[in-house]
Tab-separated table of C-alpha atoms in Angstrom:
chain	number	residue	atom	x	y	z
A	1	MET	CA	-78.556	-25.776	-46.530
A	2	PHE	CA	-79.033	-28.268	-49.050
A	3	THR	CA	-78.937	-25.748	-51.602
A	4	THR	CA	-75.541	-24.796	-50.575
A	5	ALA	CA	-74.476	-28.123	-50.640
A	6	LEU	CA	-75.708	-28.814	-54.068
A	7	VAL	CA	-73.649	-25.838	-55.202
A	8	ALA	CA	-70.695	-27.002	-53.662
A	9	ILE	CA	-70.787	-30.312	-55.023
A	10	LEU	CA	-71.222	-28.911	-58.304
A	11	ILE	CA	-68.453	-26.962	-58.235
A	12	ALA	CA	-66.231	-29.804	-57.029
A	13	MET	CA	-67.522	-31.962	-60.043
A	14	SER	CA	-66.354	-29.234	-62.421
A	15	LEU	CA	-63.000	-29.216	-60.533
A	16	ALA	CA	-62.777	-32.889	-61.003
A	17	LEU	CA	-64.064	-32.560	-64.593
A	18	ALA	CA	-61.139	-30.041	-64.987
A	19	ARG	CA	-58.284	-32.297	-63.765
A	20	ALA	CA	-59.679	-35.452	-65.713
A	21	LEU	CA	-59.715	-33.189	-68.803
A	22	LEU	CA	-56.314	-31.557	-68.563
A	23	GLY	CA	-54.555	-34.165	-66.144
A	24	PRO	CA	-51.078	-34.664	-67.784
A	25	THR	CA	-50.413	-38.475	-66.256
A	26	VAL	CA	-53.126	-41.082	-66.305
A	27	TYR	CA	-53.137	-41.317	-62.473
A	28	ASP	CA	-54.552	-38.136	-62.445
A	29	ARG	CA	-57.384	-39.172	-64.635
A	30	ILE	CA	-57.952	-42.383	-62.479
A	31	LEU	CA	-58.076	-39.825	-59.452
A	32	ALA	CA	-60.677	-37.533	-61.135
A	33	ILE	CA	-62.782	-40.235	-62.320
A	34	ASN	CA	-62.820	-41.562	-58.912
A	35	ALA	CA	-63.283	-38.164	-56.931
A	36	PHE	CA	-66.145	-37.352	-59.506
A	37	GLY	CA	-67.694	-40.802	-58.536
A	38	THR	CA	-67.597	-39.680	-54.971
A	39	LYS	CA	-69.169	-36.602	-55.869
A	40	THR	CA	-72.167	-38.287	-57.832
A	41	VAL	CA	-72.735	-40.497	-54.929
A	42	LEU	CA	-73.048	-37.031	-52.865
A	43	PHE	CA	-75.006	-35.454	-55.496
A	44	ILE	CA	-77.967	-38.247	-55.498
A	45	ALA	CA	-77.544	-38.089	-51.471
A	46	VAL	CA	-78.180	-34.580	-50.959
A	47	LEU	CA	-80.856	-34.400	-54.078
A	48	GLY	CA	-82.718	-36.851	-52.409
A	49	PHE	CA	-82.817	-34.680	-49.034
A	50	PHE	CA	-83.710	-31.382	-51.060
A	51	ASN	CA	-86.270	-33.119	-52.909
A	52	GLY	CA	-87.688	-34.424	-49.420
A	53	ARG	CA	-87.134	-38.161	-50.579
A	54	PRO	CA	-84.431	-39.387	-48.792
A	55	GLU	CA	-85.383	-42.930	-49.725
A	56	PHE	CA	-83.013	-42.580	-52.506
A	57	LEU	CA	-79.977	-42.725	-50.150
A	58	ASP	CA	-79.283	-46.569	-50.682
A	59	ILE	CA	-79.071	-46.087	-54.097
A	60	ALA	CA	-76.119	-43.752	-53.811
A	61	LEU	CA	-74.883	-46.600	-51.343
A	62	VAL	CA	-74.715	-48.889	-54.245
A	63	TYR	CA	-72.975	-45.947	-56.670
A	64	ALA	CA	-70.665	-45.935	-54.220
A	65	LEU	CA	-69.910	-49.592	-54.391
A	66	ILE	CA	-69.713	-49.247	-58.083
A	67	ASN	CA	-67.366	-46.800	-57.854
A	68	PHE	CA	-64.749	-48.690	-55.700
A	69	VAL	CA	-65.087	-51.789	-57.789
A	70	GLY	CA	-64.795	-49.680	-61.224
A	71	THR	CA	-61.604	-48.013	-59.654
A	72	VAL	CA	-60.058	-51.261	-58.511
A	73	ALA	CA	-60.742	-52.940	-62.033
A	74	VAL	CA	-58.729	-49.850	-63.805
A	75	LEU	CA	-56.280	-50.222	-61.359
A	76	ARG	CA	-56.128	-53.787	-62.014
A	77	PHE	CA	-55.349	-53.273	-65.656
A	78	MET	CA	-52.264	-51.114	-64.577
A	79	HIS	CA	-50.385	-54.721	-64.359
A	80	TYR	CA	-50.501	-54.631	-68.376
A	81	PRO	CA	-47.310	-53.102	-69.779
A	82	ALA	CA	-46.265	-49.758	-69.467
A	83	GLU	CA	-47.096	-48.460	-72.794
A	84	ILE	CA	-50.183	-46.587	-71.838
A	85	PHE	CA	-47.737	-44.394	-69.474
A	86	GLN	CA	-45.495	-43.549	-72.135
A	87	SER	CA	-48.000	-42.773	-74.860
A	88	ASP	CA	-49.882	-40.620	-72.549
A	89	ASN	CA	-46.946	-38.014	-72.155
A	90	ASP	CA	-46.895	-37.034	-75.756
A	91	GLY	CA	-49.650	-34.403	-76.305
A	92	GLY	CA	-52.338	-36.306	-73.902
A	93	GLY	CA	-53.732	-33.036	-72.550
A	94	SER	CA	-54.284	-31.304	-76.000
B	1	MET	CA	-84.756	-18.559	-61.559
B	2	ASN	CA	-85.742	-22.012	-60.358
B	3	PHE	CA	-82.841	-23.719	-58.583
B	4	GLU	CA	-83.422	-27.047	-60.470
B	5	LEU	CA	-83.052	-25.623	-63.624
B	6	ILE	CA	-79.731	-24.059	-62.758
B	7	ILE	CA	-78.716	-27.443	-61.519
B	8	ASP	CA	-79.758	-28.920	-65.008
B	9	VAL	CA	-77.897	-26.317	-66.937
B	10	VAL	CA	-74.497	-26.718	-64.869
B	11	LEU	CA	-74.866	-30.662	-65.175
B	12	LEU	CA	-75.870	-30.353	-69.122
B	13	ALA	CA	-72.655	-27.932	-69.618
B	14	LEU	CA	-70.267	-30.135	-67.728
B	15	LEU	CA	-72.047	-33.082	-70.052
B	16	VAL	CA	-70.664	-31.084	-73.074
B	17	ALA	CA	-67.635	-29.942	-71.857
B	18	THR	CA	-66.820	-33.819	-71.483
B	19	ALA	CA	-68.066	-34.303	-75.160
B	20	ILE	CA	-65.794	-31.778	-76.402
B	21	GLY	CA	-62.774	-33.269	-74.267
B	22	ILE	CA	-63.909	-36.935	-75.520
B	23	ALA	CA	-63.599	-35.699	-79.188
B	24	SER	CA	-60.648	-33.969	-79.084
B	25	LEU	CA	-58.248	-36.653	-77.316
B	26	ARG	CA	-56.576	-38.675	-79.291
B	27	GLN	CA	-55.048	-41.130	-76.769
B	28	LEU	CA	-57.782	-43.508	-75.861
B	29	PHE	CA	-57.476	-44.314	-72.198
B	30	PRO	CA	-58.084	-40.738	-71.018
B	31	VAL	CA	-61.076	-40.922	-73.303
B	32	ALA	CA	-62.310	-44.336	-71.515
B	33	MET	CA	-61.832	-42.173	-68.189
B	34	LEU	CA	-63.902	-39.446	-69.750
B	35	ALA	CA	-66.765	-41.857	-70.971
B	36	GLY	CA	-66.979	-43.076	-67.440
B	37	ILE	CA	-67.199	-39.356	-66.083
B	38	TYR	CA	-70.022	-38.904	-68.937
B	39	SER	CA	-71.977	-41.866	-68.058
B	40	LEU	CA	-72.039	-40.687	-64.227
B	41	LEU	CA	-73.159	-37.323	-65.416
B	42	SER	CA	-76.008	-38.585	-67.225
B	43	ALA	CA	-76.812	-40.631	-64.260
B	44	CYS	CA	-76.954	-37.528	-62.091
B	45	PHE	CA	-79.252	-36.017	-64.723
B	46	PHE	CA	-81.493	-39.029	-64.807
B	47	VAL	CA	-81.728	-39.127	-60.894
B	48	LEU	CA	-82.612	-35.400	-61.308
B	49	MET	CA	-85.385	-36.524	-63.794
B	50	ASP	CA	-86.611	-38.847	-61.292
B	51	ALA	CA	-85.825	-41.824	-63.000
B	52	VAL	CA	-83.691	-43.807	-60.448
B	53	ASP	CA	-83.834	-46.880	-62.332
B	54	VAL	CA	-82.549	-45.688	-65.663
B	55	ALA	CA	-79.590	-43.607	-63.610
B	56	PHE	CA	-78.630	-46.844	-61.824
B	57	THR	CA	-78.157	-48.875	-65.078
B	58	GLU	CA	-76.374	-46.350	-66.781
B	59	ALA	CA	-73.921	-45.659	-63.491
B	60	ALA	CA	-73.581	-49.685	-63.210
B	61	VAL	CA	-73.111	-50.275	-67.092
B	62	GLY	CA	-71.459	-47.196	-68.447
B	63	ALA	CA	-69.358	-46.356	-65.403
B	64	GLY	CA	-68.521	-49.345	-64.107
B	65	MET	CA	-68.796	-51.895	-66.976
B	66	VAL	CA	-67.916	-50.366	-70.328
B	67	THR	CA	-64.928	-48.541	-68.768
B	68	VAL	CA	-63.228	-51.806	-67.771
B	69	LEU	CA	-64.419	-53.668	-71.330
B	70	PHE	CA	-62.779	-50.149	-73.078
B	71	LEU	CA	-59.656	-51.230	-71.295
B	72	ALA	CA	-59.521	-54.997	-71.740
B	73	THR	CA	-59.996	-54.026	-75.584
B	74	PHE	CA	-57.067	-51.621	-75.555
B	75	ALA	CA	-54.728	-54.218	-73.978
B	76	LEU	CA	-55.605	-56.419	-76.880
B	77	THR	CA	-55.661	-53.741	-79.783
B	78	SER	CA	-54.436	-50.185	-79.956
B	79	ARG	CA	-54.164	-47.424	-77.353
B	80	THR	CA	-54.151	-44.652	-79.784
B	81	GLU	CA	-56.672	-43.149	-82.470
B	82	LEU	CA	-55.568	-42.837	-86.206
B	83	PRO	CA	-56.158	-39.152	-87.394
B	84	THR	CA	-58.986	-39.201	-89.937
B	85	ARG	CA	-59.038	-37.479	-93.368
B	86	PRO	CA	-60.800	-33.712	-93.139
B	87	ARG	CA	-63.467	-34.399	-95.751
B	88	ARG	CA	-64.519	-37.303	-93.639
B	89	ARG	CA	-64.576	-35.570	-90.713
B	90	GLN	CA	-66.563	-32.571	-92.312
B	91	ALA	CA	-69.176	-35.292	-93.377
B	92	ALA	CA	-69.449	-36.970	-89.951
B	93	LEU	CA	-69.870	-33.581	-88.050
B	94	ILE	CA	-72.704	-32.381	-90.933
B	95	ALA	CA	-74.618	-35.999	-90.211
B	96	VAL	CA	-73.926	-35.544	-86.287
B	97	PHE	CA	-75.664	-32.073	-86.569
B	98	LEU	CA	-78.368	-33.171	-88.861
B	99	THR	CA	-79.637	-35.921	-86.675
B	100	GLY	CA	-79.273	-33.570	-83.543
B	101	ALA	CA	-81.472	-31.174	-85.207
B	102	LEU	CA	-83.855	-33.892	-86.330
B	103	LEU	CA	-83.844	-35.111	-82.728
B	104	MET	CA	-84.292	-31.686	-81.544
B	105	LEU	CA	-87.405	-31.123	-83.757
B	106	ALA	CA	-88.630	-34.302	-82.538
B	107	THR	CA	-89.090	-33.145	-78.941
B	108	ARG	CA	-91.290	-30.809	-79.475
B	109	ASP	CA	-93.959	-33.580	-80.197
B	110	MET	CA	-92.973	-34.714	-76.702
B	111	PRO	CA	-95.478	-34.117	-73.982
B	112	HIS	CA	-94.096	-31.854	-71.340
B	113	PHE	CA	-91.917	-33.414	-68.594
B	114	ALA	CA	-94.433	-34.784	-65.795
B	115	ALA	CA	-97.272	-33.249	-67.665
B	116	ALA	CA	-100.551	-34.860	-66.100
B	117	ASP	CA	-102.385	-35.446	-69.593
B	118	ALA	CA	-99.506	-37.213	-71.299
B	119	PRO	CA	-100.458	-40.359	-73.297
B	120	ILE	CA	-98.596	-42.626	-70.353
B	121	HIS	CA	-101.249	-41.702	-68.082
B	122	SER	CA	-104.148	-41.553	-70.535
B	123	HIS	CA	-103.973	-44.668	-72.650
B	124	PRO	CA	-106.181	-47.491	-71.842
B	125	LEU	CA	-102.913	-49.761	-70.963
B	126	TYR	CA	-102.327	-47.556	-68.271
B	127	GLU	CA	-104.891	-49.018	-65.813
B	128	ARG	CA	-103.710	-52.602	-67.043
B	129	TYR	CA	-100.392	-52.075	-66.096
B	130	THR	CA	-100.669	-50.308	-62.723
B	131	VAL	CA	-103.633	-51.839	-61.469
B	132	THR	CA	-104.703	-55.085	-62.975
B	133	SER	CA	-101.298	-56.537	-63.292
B	134	ASN	CA	-101.057	-56.451	-59.653
B	135	GLU	CA	-103.850	-59.159	-59.292
B	136	GLU	CA	-102.590	-61.203	-62.715
B	137	ILE	CA	-99.022	-61.163	-61.899
B	138	ALA	CA	-98.539	-60.276	-58.469
B	139	VAL	CA	-95.392	-58.462	-59.020
B	140	PRO	CA	-95.720	-55.228	-56.875
B	141	ASN	CA	-92.969	-53.617	-59.360
B	142	VAL	CA	-94.771	-52.690	-62.565
B	143	VAL	CA	-91.649	-52.352	-64.832
B	144	THR	CA	-90.637	-56.030	-63.413
B	145	SER	CA	-94.085	-57.357	-64.405
B	146	VAL	CA	-94.199	-55.821	-67.817
B	147	LEU	CA	-90.533	-56.983	-68.701
B	148	ALA	CA	-91.007	-60.662	-67.180
B	149	SER	CA	-94.484	-61.365	-68.162
B	150	TYR	CA	-96.361	-59.214	-70.559
B	151	ARG	CA	-93.590	-58.856	-73.009
B	152	GLY	CA	-91.734	-61.996	-72.029
B	153	TYR	CA	-90.969	-63.586	-75.540
B	154	ASP	CA	-89.502	-60.022	-76.514
B	155	THR	CA	-87.406	-60.163	-73.137
B	156	LEU	CA	-86.381	-63.832	-74.222
B	157	GLY	CA	-85.479	-62.608	-77.358
B	158	GLU	CA	-83.107	-59.792	-76.308
B	159	VAL	CA	-81.290	-62.240	-73.680
B	160	THR	CA	-80.921	-64.490	-76.297
B	161	VAL	CA	-79.073	-61.898	-78.530
B	162	ILE	CA	-76.785	-60.878	-75.706
B	163	PHE	CA	-76.006	-64.497	-74.842
B	164	THR	CA	-75.034	-65.439	-78.129
B	165	ALA	CA	-72.811	-61.931	-78.410
B	166	GLY	CA	-71.384	-62.931	-75.268
B	167	ILE	CA	-70.343	-66.576	-76.373
B	168	ALA	CA	-69.253	-65.237	-79.923
B	169	VAL	CA	-66.589	-63.022	-77.764
B	170	TRP	CA	-65.889	-65.310	-75.540
B	171	MET	CA	-64.913	-67.498	-78.496
B	172	LEU	CA	-62.860	-65.158	-80.038
B	173	LEU	CA	-60.538	-64.334	-77.024
B	174	ALA	CA	-60.637	-67.985	-75.923
B	175	GLY	CA	-59.130	-68.888	-79.295
B	176	ARG	CA	-56.547	-66.026	-79.346
B	177	SER	CA	-55.316	-67.209	-75.768
B	178	ARG	CA	-55.061	-70.796	-76.916
B	179	ARG	CA	-52.979	-70.179	-79.783
B	180	ASN	CA	-50.583	-68.069	-77.686
B	181	LYS	CA	-50.299	-70.658	-75.458
B	182	SER	CA	-49.497	-73.472	-78.127
B	183	ALA	CA	-46.991	-70.493	-79.853
B	184	LYS	CA	-45.296	-70.425	-76.586
B	185	GLY	CA	-45.277	-74.520	-76.348
B	186	MET	CA	-43.624	-74.403	-79.890
B	187	GLN	CA	-40.708	-72.496	-78.697
B	188	HIS	CA	-39.465	-74.586	-76.068
Protein backbone atom coordinates (compact mmCIF):
# COMPACT_ATOMS: atom_id res chain seq x y z
CA MET A 1 0.00 0.00 0.00
CA PHE A 2 2.76 2.45 0.97
CA THR A 3 4.67 1.38 -2.12
CA THR A 4 1.77 2.44 -4.33
CA ALA A 5 1.48 5.73 -2.44
CA LEU A 6 5.21 6.40 -2.88
CA VAL A 7 5.03 5.71 -6.62
CA ALA A 8 2.00 8.02 -6.94
CA ILE A 9 3.81 10.78 -5.01
CA LEU A 10 6.90 10.45 -7.20
CA ILE A 11 4.74 10.75 -10.34
CA ALA A 12 3.00 13.82 -8.89
CA MET A 13 6.45 15.27 -8.08
CA SER A 14 7.61 14.88 -11.68
CA LEU A 15 4.39 16.50 -12.94
CA ALA A 16 4.89 19.49 -10.63
CA LEU A 17 8.53 19.71 -11.72
CA ALA A 18 7.45 19.67 -15.39
CA ARG A 19 5.10 22.58 -14.69
CA ALA A 20 7.91 24.47 -12.92
CA LEU A 21 10.25 23.89 -15.88
CA LEU A 22 7.75 24.72 -18.64
CA GLY A 23 5.36 27.07 -16.82
CA PRO A 24 4.70 30.02 -19.13
CA THR A 25 3.80 32.48 -16.36
CA VAL A 26 5.42 33.13 -13.03
CA TYR A 27 2.28 32.04 -11.16
CA ASP A 28 2.55 28.55 -12.68
CA ARG A 29 6.01 28.28 -11.18
CA ILE A 30 4.96 29.58 -7.76
CA LEU A 31 2.09 27.09 -7.68
CA ALA A 32 4.42 24.35 -8.89
CA ILE A 33 6.93 24.94 -6.08
CA ASN A 34 4.09 25.11 -3.55
CA ALA A 35 2.69 21.79 -4.83
CA PHE A 36 6.19 20.35 -4.82
CA GLY A 37 6.64 21.34 -1.17
CA THR A 38 3.38 19.57 -0.33
CA LYS A 39 4.59 16.49 -2.18
CA THR A 40 7.81 16.61 -0.15
CA VAL A 41 5.79 16.61 3.07
CA LEU A 42 3.75 13.63 1.84
CA PHE A 43 6.88 11.83 0.65
CA ILE A 44 8.59 12.13 4.04
CA ALA A 45 5.41 11.08 5.88
CA VAL A 46 4.80 8.03 3.68
CA LEU A 47 8.50 7.10 3.73
CA GLY A 48 8.38 7.04 7.53
CA PHE A 49 5.55 4.50 7.46
CA PHE A 50 7.18 2.60 4.59
CA ASN A 51 10.35 2.10 6.66
CA GLY A 52 8.31 1.30 9.78
CA ARG A 53 9.51 4.41 11.61
CA PRO A 54 6.67 6.97 11.69
CA GLU A 55 8.55 9.16 14.22
CA PHE A 56 9.56 11.44 11.37
CA LEU A 57 5.95 12.53 10.97
CA ASP A 58 6.45 15.67 13.07
CA ILE A 59 9.35 16.66 10.85
CA ALA A 60 6.98 16.43 7.88
CA LEU A 61 4.66 18.79 9.75
CA VAL A 62 7.47 21.34 10.16
CA TYR A 63 8.15 21.02 6.42
CA ALA A 64 4.52 21.94 5.79
CA LEU A 65 5.06 25.05 7.93
CA ILE A 66 8.26 26.01 6.01
CA ASN A 67 6.42 25.51 2.73
CA PHE A 68 3.57 27.77 3.79
CA VAL A 69 5.84 30.51 5.13
CA GLY A 70 8.00 30.28 1.99
CA THR A 71 5.06 30.67 -0.37
CA VAL A 72 3.71 33.62 1.59
CA ALA A 73 7.17 35.22 1.51
CA VAL A 74 7.43 34.72 -2.27
CA LEU A 75 3.97 36.20 -2.83
CA ARG A 76 4.90 39.10 -0.56
CA PHE A 77 7.65 40.01 -3.03
CA MET A 78 5.03 40.20 -5.77
CA HIS A 79 4.29 43.66 -4.40
CA TYR A 80 7.38 44.88 -6.20
CA PRO A 81 6.94 46.50 -9.67
CA ALA A 82 5.49 44.26 -12.37
CA GLU A 83 8.77 43.91 -14.30
CA ILE A 84 9.05 40.31 -13.11
CA PHE A 85 5.93 39.35 -15.02
CA GLN A 86 6.81 41.30 -18.18
CA SER A 87 10.29 39.88 -18.52
CA ASP A 88 8.97 36.36 -17.97
CA ASN A 89 6.95 36.44 -21.21
CA ASP A 90 9.89 36.64 -23.61
CA GLY A 91 11.40 33.18 -23.72
CA GLY A 92 10.97 32.31 -20.07
CA GLY A 93 10.20 28.68 -20.87
CA SER A 94 13.03 28.09 -23.32
CA MET B 1 15.10 -4.76 -8.19
CA ASN B 2 15.16 -3.14 -4.78
CA PHE B 3 12.34 -0.61 -4.40
CA GLU B 4 14.44 1.91 -2.46
CA LEU B 5 16.97 1.85 -5.27
CA ILE B 6 14.21 2.79 -7.71
CA ILE B 7 13.20 5.72 -5.48
CA ASP B 8 16.86 6.80 -5.38
CA VAL B 9 17.12 6.69 -9.16
CA VAL B 10 13.85 8.60 -9.69
CA LEU B 11 14.80 11.31 -7.17
CA LEU B 12 18.27 11.71 -8.68
CA ALA B 13 16.77 11.90 -12.20
CA LEU B 14 14.44 14.67 -11.02
CA LEU B 15 17.47 16.43 -9.46
CA VAL B 16 19.35 16.28 -12.77
CA ALA B 17 16.30 17.58 -14.67
CA THR B 18 16.02 20.50 -12.23
CA ALA B 19 19.73 21.27 -12.53
CA ILE B 20 19.56 21.30 -16.34
CA GLY B 21 16.53 23.60 -16.13
CA ILE B 22 18.41 25.97 -13.80
CA ALA B 23 21.43 26.03 -16.14
CA SER B 24 19.39 26.66 -19.29
CA LEU B 25 17.03 29.40 -18.07
CA ARG B 26 18.03 33.05 -18.50
CA GLN B 27 15.23 34.59 -16.43
CA LEU B 28 16.29 34.56 -12.82
CA PHE B 29 12.87 34.39 -11.17
CA PRO B 30 12.12 30.86 -12.47
CA VAL B 31 15.68 29.93 -11.52
CA ALA B 32 14.96 30.93 -7.91
CA MET B 33 11.81 28.77 -7.94
CA LEU B 34 13.71 25.82 -9.42
CA ALA B 35 16.48 26.24 -6.84
CA GLY B 36 13.82 25.86 -4.16
CA ILE B 37 12.59 22.65 -5.81
CA TYR B 38 16.19 21.42 -6.05
CA SER B 39 16.62 21.95 -2.33
CA LEU B 40 13.33 20.16 -1.51
CA LEU B 41 14.43 17.22 -3.68
CA SER B 42 17.79 17.04 -1.88
CA ALA B 43 15.89 17.12 1.41
CA CYS B 44 13.83 14.10 0.26
CA PHE B 45 17.05 12.38 -0.68
CA PHE B 46 18.66 13.11 2.71
CA VAL B 47 15.59 11.70 4.50
CA LEU B 48 15.92 8.59 2.36
CA MET B 49 19.55 8.32 3.53
CA ASP B 50 18.39 8.61 7.18
CA ALA B 51 20.01 12.03 7.66
CA VAL B 52 16.86 13.72 8.89
CA ASP B 53 18.62 16.64 10.59
CA VAL B 54 20.58 17.48 7.44
CA ALA B 55 17.37 17.27 5.42
CA PHE B 56 15.69 19.61 7.83
CA THR B 57 18.46 22.21 7.55
CA GLU B 58 18.45 21.86 3.77
CA ALA B 59 14.70 22.49 3.53
CA ALA B 60 14.67 25.40 5.99
CA VAL B 61 17.72 27.16 4.52
CA GLY B 62 17.56 26.12 0.85
CA ALA B 63 13.84 26.17 0.15
CA GLY B 64 12.73 28.74 2.70
CA MET B 65 15.50 31.24 3.38
CA VAL B 66 17.55 31.29 0.18
CA THR B 67 14.51 31.68 -2.11
CA VAL B 68 13.46 34.78 -0.21
CA LEU B 69 17.06 36.11 -0.26
CA PHE B 70 17.20 35.52 -4.05
CA LEU B 71 13.97 37.44 -4.56
CA ALA B 72 15.16 40.28 -2.33
CA THR B 73 18.37 40.45 -4.39
CA PHE B 74 16.42 40.53 -7.67
CA ALA B 75 14.37 43.43 -6.33
CA LEU B 76 17.64 45.35 -5.70
CA THR B 77 19.65 44.33 -8.79
CA SER B 78 18.70 42.60 -12.05
CA ARG B 79 16.25 39.85 -12.98
CA THR B 80 17.95 38.53 -16.10
CA GLU B 81 21.25 36.77 -16.57
CA LEU B 82 23.71 38.28 -19.05
CA PRO B 83 24.91 35.84 -21.75
CA THR B 84 28.47 34.59 -21.26
CA ARG B 85 31.00 34.18 -24.05
CA PRO B 86 31.17 30.63 -25.55
CA ARG B 87 34.89 30.32 -24.73
CA ARG B 88 34.29 30.95 -21.04
CA ARG B 89 31.26 28.64 -21.08
CA GLN B 90 33.43 25.78 -22.38
CA ALA B 91 36.08 26.42 -19.75
CA ALA B 92 33.42 26.36 -17.03
CA LEU B 93 31.96 23.11 -18.37
CA ILE B 94 35.40 21.47 -18.41
CA ALA B 95 36.10 22.63 -14.84
CA VAL B 96 32.74 21.28 -13.66
CA PHE B 97 33.22 17.89 -15.30
CA LEU B 98 36.78 17.63 -13.97
CA THR B 99 35.64 18.41 -10.42
CA GLY B 100 32.76 15.95 -10.75
CA ALA B 101 35.09 13.20 -11.96
CA LEU B 102 37.47 13.86 -9.04
CA LEU B 103 34.60 13.72 -6.55
CA MET B 104 33.31 10.46 -8.02
CA LEU B 105 36.84 9.07 -7.79
CA ALA B 106 36.97 10.16 -4.15
CA THR B 107 33.74 8.29 -3.30
CA ARG B 108 35.54 5.03 -4.08
CA ASP B 109 37.58 5.54 -0.90
CA MET B 110 34.47 6.09 1.22
CA PRO B 111 33.02 3.23 3.28
CA HIS B 112 29.77 1.73 1.99
CA PHE B 113 26.47 3.26 3.10
CA ALA B 114 25.62 1.99 6.63
CA ALA B 115 28.72 -0.25 6.75
CA ALA B 116 29.33 -1.55 10.28
CA ASP B 117 33.13 -1.35 9.98
CA ALA B 118 33.16 2.28 8.82
CA PRO B 119 35.71 4.55 10.59
CA ILE B 120 32.96 6.46 12.43
CA HIS B 121 32.07 3.24 14.25
CA SER B 122 35.59 1.96 14.88
CA HIS B 123 37.32 5.24 15.76
CA PRO B 124 38.29 5.60 19.47
CA LEU B 125 36.32 8.88 19.70
CA TYR B 126 33.08 7.00 18.88
CA GLU B 127 32.80 5.68 22.43
CA ARG B 128 33.69 9.08 23.91
CA TYR B 129 31.04 10.97 21.94
CA THR B 130 28.18 8.49 22.27
CA VAL B 131 28.70 7.14 25.82
CA THR B 132 30.99 9.40 27.87
CA SER B 133 29.51 12.66 26.57
CA ASN B 134 26.25 11.85 28.35
CA GLU B 135 28.08 11.93 31.70
CA GLU B 136 30.46 14.77 30.82
CA ILE B 137 27.97 17.22 29.32
CA ALA B 138 24.56 15.67 30.10
CA VAL B 139 23.03 16.67 26.77
CA PRO B 140 21.11 13.71 25.30
CA ASN B 141 21.69 14.80 21.68
CA VAL B 142 25.20 13.81 20.61
CA VAL B 143 25.38 16.36 17.78
CA THR B 144 24.47 19.18 20.15
CA SER B 145 27.07 18.15 22.72
CA VAL B 146 29.78 17.98 20.05
CA LEU B 147 28.83 21.31 18.45
CA ALA B 148 28.28 23.26 21.63
CA SER B 149 30.94 21.82 23.91
CA TYR B 150 33.69 19.64 22.39
CA ARG B 151 34.22 22.04 19.50
CA GLY B 152 32.68 25.05 21.16
CA TYR B 153 35.43 27.49 20.06
CA ASP B 154 35.02 26.38 16.46
CA THR B 155 31.26 27.00 16.65
CA LEU B 156 31.93 30.39 18.25
CA GLY B 157 34.18 31.29 15.30
CA GLU B 158 31.53 30.19 12.80
CA VAL B 159 28.85 32.23 14.53
CA THR B 160 31.19 35.25 14.60
CA VAL B 161 31.74 34.97 10.84
CA ILE B 162 27.99 34.75 10.16
CA PHE B 163 27.28 37.62 12.54
CA THR B 164 29.90 39.83 10.86
CA ALA B 165 28.56 39.00 7.40
CA GLY B 166 25.01 39.74 8.53
CA ILE B 167 26.01 43.11 10.01
CA ALA B 168 27.94 44.00 6.83
CA VAL B 169 24.94 43.23 4.58
CA TRP B 170 22.62 45.07 6.92
CA MET B 171 24.88 48.14 6.91
CA LEU B 172 25.05 48.14 3.09
CA LEU B 173 21.27 47.88 2.72
CA ALA B 174 20.58 50.42 5.46
CA GLY B 175 22.94 52.94 3.86
CA ARG B 176 21.15 52.49 0.54
CA SER B 177 17.67 53.09 1.91
CA ARG B 178 18.84 56.13 3.88
CA ARG B 179 20.35 57.64 0.72
CA ASN B 180 17.07 57.07 -1.13
CA LYS B 181 15.18 58.78 1.65
CA SER B 182 17.47 61.82 1.71
CA ALA B 183 17.30 62.05 -2.11
CA LYS B 184 13.53 62.13 -1.88
CA GLY B 185 13.77 64.81 0.82
CA MET B 186 15.89 66.99 -1.53
CA GLN B 187 13.22 66.89 -4.23
CA HIS B 188 10.49 68.26 -1.97
